[in-house]
Amino acid sequence: MADVALFVHSTGVGPFMWNKLLVGLPEGIAPLTPTNRGYSPSDLLARGTPFSLQDEVAHLKAQIPEGTTGVHLGGHSYGGLVALSLAMDPAVPVRSLWLYEPVLFGSLNAEADTLQGDVAEQVRALFTDREFLLNEETGGDDAWLERFVDYWNFPGMWASMPDKAKLIARAVGWKMYHEVRMVSQEPEPFAHYRLSVPTTLVYGEHTQPPAAEMVRRLAAVNPHADVTELKGQGHMAVVGAPDAVLPTLQAHWARVMK
């Protein structure tokens, strides 16, 4: 059985985000891009349904074909947290990790007394503002979706989206809320995510300050990791600028296959 490149999609999108990135994989590595729980039309989560990071990890582990000899993990944003959680599972034969801005707000919050500037301000707002993204009563509604989408893109992004895209987002809104809650409440401390396999960490020059700080702190506990800042790009470059992101993956595969 071949090794697989299991790449986990981020909040509000789907496996399609990897279509232009998992091309030209090294010989012996097959792409595996499953759909996260709560995104398939037959698997939507009704409002009030509980969900945990462990549920997501178990779902994705079940997608790994029997007999797989090695797993190269990748992820973006929430998918980065899930990939890190999979990497910590001794039952998963991890060979490498490539992560674009894995989001671990909970890990940052645990070190709140060491944060400064915009990073400290945004983390504090997330955990103290009841009108912000951790409000269960409004999680996944239109106002919540607008705040989430605009935060990671730009002000007015939600308003500019076509009605069809908004309908899709509303259908998965409750799961999106859970994903924000999980990255805020369920991550372990950064030191928990010490890795012994080839690792690439990528972040955009114009991303939100906490996202860049998460990469820096993850790199601090993984000094062997290759860290790349993508000039001119933001958090959603994986979706919006795959041609800019692809060279980081090509460089990753070159290091892994030495």
Short mmCIF file of C-alpha atoms in Angstrom, two decimals:
data_model
loop_
_atom_site.label_atom_id
_atom_site.label_comp_id
_atom_site.label_asym_id
_atom_site.label_seq_id
_atom_site.Cartn_x
_atom_site.Cartn_y
_atom_site.Cartn_z
CA MET A 1 0.00 0.00 0.00
CA ALA A 2 1.27 3.49 -0.84
CA ASP A 3 1.87 6.26 1.63
CA VAL A 4 -0.87 8.89 1.63
CA ALA A 5 -0.88 12.67 1.81
CA LEU A 6 -3.85 13.31 4.11
CA PHE A 7 -4.73 17.00 3.92
CA VAL A 8 -7.43 18.50 6.16
CA HIS A 9 -9.51 21.40 4.89
CA SER A 10 -10.29 24.51 6.88
CA THR A 11 -13.46 26.12 8.19
CA GLY A 12 -16.17 26.98 5.71
CA VAL A 13 -14.55 25.42 2.64
CA GLY A 14 -13.97 21.80 1.57
CA PRO A 15 -11.54 19.30 0.04
CA PHE A 16 -11.64 21.20 -3.27
CA MET A 17 -9.16 23.65 -1.75
CA TRP A 18 -6.37 21.09 -2.28
CA ASN A 19 -7.07 20.45 -5.99
CA LYS A 20 -4.26 22.69 -7.26
CA LEU A 21 -1.85 21.90 -4.45
CA LEU A 22 -1.70 18.11 -4.30
CA VAL A 23 -0.39 17.83 -7.84
CA GLY A 24 2.88 16.20 -8.77
CA LEU A 25 3.12 14.24 -5.54
CA PRO A 26 6.28 12.15 -5.19
CA GLU A 27 6.06 8.60 -6.43
CA GLY A 28 4.51 6.30 -3.85
CA ILE A 29 2.36 8.99 -2.18
CA ALA A 30 -1.36 9.08 -2.98
CA PRO A 31 -3.58 12.10 -2.22
CA LEU A 32 -6.25 11.72 0.45
CA THR A 33 -8.51 14.73 0.97
CA PRO A 34 -11.56 13.71 3.00
CA THR A 35 -14.48 15.94 3.86
CA ASN A 36 -14.61 17.06 7.48
CA ARG A 37 -17.60 16.05 9.56
CA GLY A 38 -20.61 18.30 9.14
CA TYR A 39 -19.90 19.38 5.57
CA SER A 40 -21.46 16.69 3.40
CA PRO A 41 -25.16 17.24 2.62
CA SER A 42 -25.96 13.91 4.31
CA ASP A 43 -23.86 14.78 7.39
CA LEU A 44 -24.90 18.30 8.36
CA LEU A 45 -24.87 19.00 12.10
CA ALA A 46 -28.13 20.34 13.47
CA ARG A 47 -27.89 23.32 15.81
CA GLY A 48 -27.26 22.09 19.34
CA THR A 49 -25.42 18.94 18.25
CA PRO A 50 -22.25 18.52 20.34
CA PHE A 51 -18.91 17.94 18.63
CA SER A 52 -15.28 17.62 19.72
CA LEU A 53 -11.80 17.62 18.23
CA GLN A 54 -11.60 13.93 19.11
CA ASP A 55 -14.69 13.31 16.96
CA GLU A 56 -12.98 14.94 13.97
CA VAL A 57 -9.76 13.02 14.51
CA ALA A 58 -11.62 9.71 14.73
CA HIS A 59 -13.54 10.52 11.54
CA LEU A 60 -10.37 11.28 9.59
CA LYS A 61 -8.45 8.30 10.96
CA ALA A 62 -11.23 6.11 9.62
CA GLN A 63 -10.55 7.44 6.11
CA ILE A 64 -6.95 6.14 6.06
CA PRO A 65 -6.92 2.97 3.94
CA GLU A 66 -6.00 -0.24 5.67
CA GLY A 67 -2.40 -1.16 5.03
CA THR A 68 -1.20 2.44 4.58
CA THR A 69 2.52 2.47 5.36
CA GLY A 70 2.92 6.17 6.09
CA VAL A 71 0.87 9.36 6.39
CA HIS A 72 2.05 12.80 5.32
CA LEU A 73 -0.25 15.26 7.07
CA GLY A 74 -1.26 18.70 5.90
CA GLY A 75 -3.77 21.27 6.98
CA HIS A 76 -4.88 24.87 6.82
CA SER A 77 -6.20 26.89 9.76
CA TYR A 78 -8.59 24.61 11.72
CA GLY A 79 -7.33 21.78 9.52
CA GLY A 80 -3.86 22.49 10.85
CA LEU A 81 -4.99 21.86 14.42
CA VAL A 82 -6.64 18.61 13.32
CA ALA A 83 -3.48 17.54 11.47
CA LEU A 84 -1.38 18.26 14.58
CA SER A 85 -3.81 16.22 16.68
CA LEU A 86 -3.54 13.33 14.22
CA ALA A 87 0.25 13.61 14.37
CA MET A 88 0.13 13.12 18.14
CA ASP A 89 -1.79 9.84 17.74
CA PRO A 90 0.66 6.90 18.03
CA ALA A 91 -1.62 4.80 15.81
CA VAL A 92 -1.02 7.11 12.83
CA PRO A 93 2.29 6.36 11.02
CA VAL A 94 3.23 10.01 10.44
CA ARG A 95 6.04 10.73 7.97
CA SER A 96 5.85 14.53 7.67
CA LEU A 97 3.71 17.63 8.26
CA TRP A 98 3.00 20.67 6.10
CA LEU A 99 0.84 23.29 7.80
CA TYR A 100 -0.42 26.66 6.61
CA GLU A 101 -1.28 28.82 9.61
CA PRO A 102 -2.55 26.16 12.01
CA VAL A 103 -4.93 27.95 14.36
CA LEU A 104 -4.41 27.33 18.08
CA PHE A 105 -6.04 30.25 19.85
CA GLY A 106 -6.37 28.19 23.02
CA SER A 107 -2.63 27.62 23.12
CA LEU A 108 -2.03 31.35 22.73
CA ASN A 109 -4.56 32.18 25.42
CA ALA A 110 -2.74 29.89 27.86
CA GLU A 111 0.27 32.21 27.40
CA ALA A 112 -1.75 35.43 27.48
CA ASP A 113 0.61 37.13 29.94
CA THR A 114 3.41 36.93 27.33
CA LEU A 115 1.41 38.38 24.42
CA GLN A 116 1.80 41.94 23.22
CA GLY A 117 0.20 44.47 20.89
CA ASP A 118 -2.41 43.39 18.37
CA VAL A 119 -1.89 39.72 19.26
CA ALA A 120 -2.81 40.32 22.89
CA GLU A 121 -5.74 42.56 21.95
CA GLN A 122 -7.29 40.10 19.49
CA VAL A 123 -6.85 37.08 21.76
CA ARG A 124 -8.37 38.98 24.67
CA ALA A 125 -11.32 40.03 22.50
CA LEU A 126 -11.99 36.48 21.37
CA PHE A 127 -12.22 35.20 24.92
CA THR A 128 -14.02 38.12 26.58
CA ASP A 129 -16.39 39.67 24.02
CA ARG A 130 -19.70 37.81 24.27
CA GLU A 131 -20.72 39.25 20.90
CA PHE A 132 -17.62 37.77 19.26
CA LEU A 133 -17.07 34.28 17.88
CA LEU A 134 -17.48 32.09 20.98
CA ASN A 135 -21.12 32.95 21.61
CA GLU A 136 -23.04 29.66 21.40
CA GLU A 137 -26.40 31.40 21.15
CA THR A 138 -25.46 33.23 17.96
CA GLY A 139 -22.77 30.86 16.64
CA GLY A 140 -23.30 30.16 12.95
CA ASP A 141 -25.97 32.82 12.34
CA ASP A 142 -25.57 35.50 9.68
CA ALA A 143 -23.98 38.10 11.95
CA TRP A 144 -21.55 35.48 13.28
CA LEU A 145 -20.70 34.28 9.76
CA GLU A 146 -20.09 37.86 8.63
CA ARG A 147 -17.70 38.51 11.51
CA PHE A 148 -15.84 35.25 10.94
CA VAL A 149 -15.53 35.60 7.16
CA ASP A 150 -14.54 39.26 7.32
CA TYR A 151 -11.94 38.62 10.04
CA TRP A 152 -10.02 36.08 7.99
CA ASN A 153 -10.48 37.86 4.64
CA PHE A 154 -11.29 41.58 4.63
CA PRO A 155 -14.13 43.85 5.79
CA GLY A 156 -17.08 43.46 3.45
CA MET A 157 -16.16 39.99 2.21
CA TRP A 158 -19.36 38.40 3.53
CA ALA A 159 -21.53 41.13 2.02
CA SER A 160 -19.84 40.65 -1.36
CA MET A 161 -20.39 36.89 -1.48
CA PRO A 162 -23.05 35.54 -3.88
CA ASP A 163 -26.28 34.27 -2.36
CA LYS A 164 -25.42 30.66 -3.24
CA ALA A 165 -22.17 30.83 -1.26
CA LYS A 166 -24.01 32.34 1.70
CA LEU A 167 -26.59 29.53 1.62
CA ILE A 168 -23.81 26.94 1.73
CA ALA A 169 -22.16 28.72 4.66
CA ARG A 170 -25.46 28.88 6.55
CA ALA A 171 -25.94 25.13 6.09
CA VAL A 172 -22.62 24.41 7.80
CA GLY A 173 -22.73 27.37 10.19
CA TRP A 174 -23.15 25.29 13.36
CA LYS A 175 -20.11 23.15 12.49
CA MET A 176 -18.16 26.31 11.68
CA TYR A 177 -19.03 27.61 15.14
CA HIS A 178 -17.79 24.35 16.67
CA GLU A 179 -14.51 24.63 14.77
CA VAL A 180 -13.93 28.12 16.14
CA ARG A 181 -14.81 26.89 19.61
CA MET A 182 -12.43 23.92 19.26
CA VAL A 183 -9.42 25.98 18.14
CA SER A 184 -10.14 28.27 21.08
CA GLN A 185 -10.81 25.73 23.82
CA GLU A 186 -9.38 22.33 22.88
CA PRO A 187 -5.75 22.79 21.76
CA GLU A 188 -2.98 21.62 24.07
CA PRO A 189 -0.06 23.91 25.03
CA PHE A 190 2.39 24.55 22.20
CA ALA A 191 4.96 22.29 23.88
CA HIS A 192 2.57 19.36 23.42
CA TYR A 193 3.04 19.57 19.67
CA ARG A 194 6.74 18.68 19.55
CA LEU A 195 7.36 16.70 16.38
CA SER A 196 10.14 14.39 15.26
CA VAL A 197 9.31 14.27 11.55
CA PRO A 198 10.07 16.74 8.73
CA THR A 199 7.82 19.74 9.25
CA THR A 200 7.01 22.82 7.18
CA LEU A 201 5.17 25.82 8.64
CA VAL A 202 3.87 28.52 6.32
CA TYR A 203 2.18 31.85 7.04
CA GLY A 204 1.20 34.87 5.01
CA GLU A 205 2.85 38.28 5.35
CA HIS A 206 -0.57 39.95 5.65
CA THR A 207 -2.33 37.45 7.90
CA GLN A 208 -3.91 38.35 11.23
CA PRO A 209 -1.26 38.92 13.94
CA PRO A 210 -2.33 35.97 16.14
CA ALA A 211 -1.98 33.54 13.20
CA ALA A 212 1.64 34.55 12.60
CA GLU A 213 2.35 34.35 16.33
CA MET A 214 0.95 30.82 16.48
CA VAL A 215 3.38 29.75 13.76
CA ARG A 216 6.29 31.39 15.58
CA ARG A 217 5.46 29.66 18.86
CA LEU A 218 4.93 26.31 17.18
CA ALA A 219 8.30 26.74 15.46
CA ALA A 220 9.93 27.55 18.80
CA VAL A 221 9.11 24.06 20.09
CA ASN A 222 10.05 22.53 16.72
CA PRO A 223 13.40 24.12 15.84
CA HIS A 224 13.91 21.61 13.01
CA ALA A 225 10.83 22.95 11.19
CA ASP A 226 11.20 24.92 7.98
CA VAL A 227 9.30 28.21 8.36
CA THR A 228 8.25 30.26 5.33
CA GLU A 229 6.59 33.67 5.22
CA LEU A 230 4.70 34.17 1.96
CA LYS A 231 5.14 37.75 0.85
CA GLY A 232 1.98 39.54 -0.18
CA GLN A 233 -0.34 36.79 1.05
CA GLY A 234 -2.87 36.40 3.85
CA HIS A 235 -4.61 33.65 5.75
CA MET A 236 -6.70 32.45 2.82
CA ALA A 237 -3.89 32.17 0.26
CA VAL A 238 -4.34 28.39 0.16
CA VAL A 239 -7.75 28.99 -1.41
CA GLY A 240 -7.23 32.28 -3.20
CA ALA A 241 -3.60 32.06 -4.35
CA PRO A 242 -2.64 28.36 -4.68
CA ASP A 243 0.07 29.16 -7.23
CA ALA A 244 1.85 31.22 -4.58
CA VAL A 245 1.52 28.44 -2.00
CA LEU A 246 2.49 25.49 -4.23
CA PRO A 247 6.29 26.13 -4.16
CA THR A 248 6.28 25.65 -0.38
CA LEU A 249 4.76 22.21 -0.85
CA GLN A 250 7.20 21.34 -3.61
CA ALA A 251 10.09 22.32 -1.34
CA HIS A 252 8.52 20.24 1.46
CA TRP A 253 8.34 17.14 -0.71
CA ALA A 254 11.95 17.66 -1.83
CA ARG A 255 13.11 17.68 1.81
CA VAL A 256 10.93 14.72 2.78
CA MET A 257 12.10 12.53 -0.10
CA LYS A 258 15.85 13.06 0.41
#
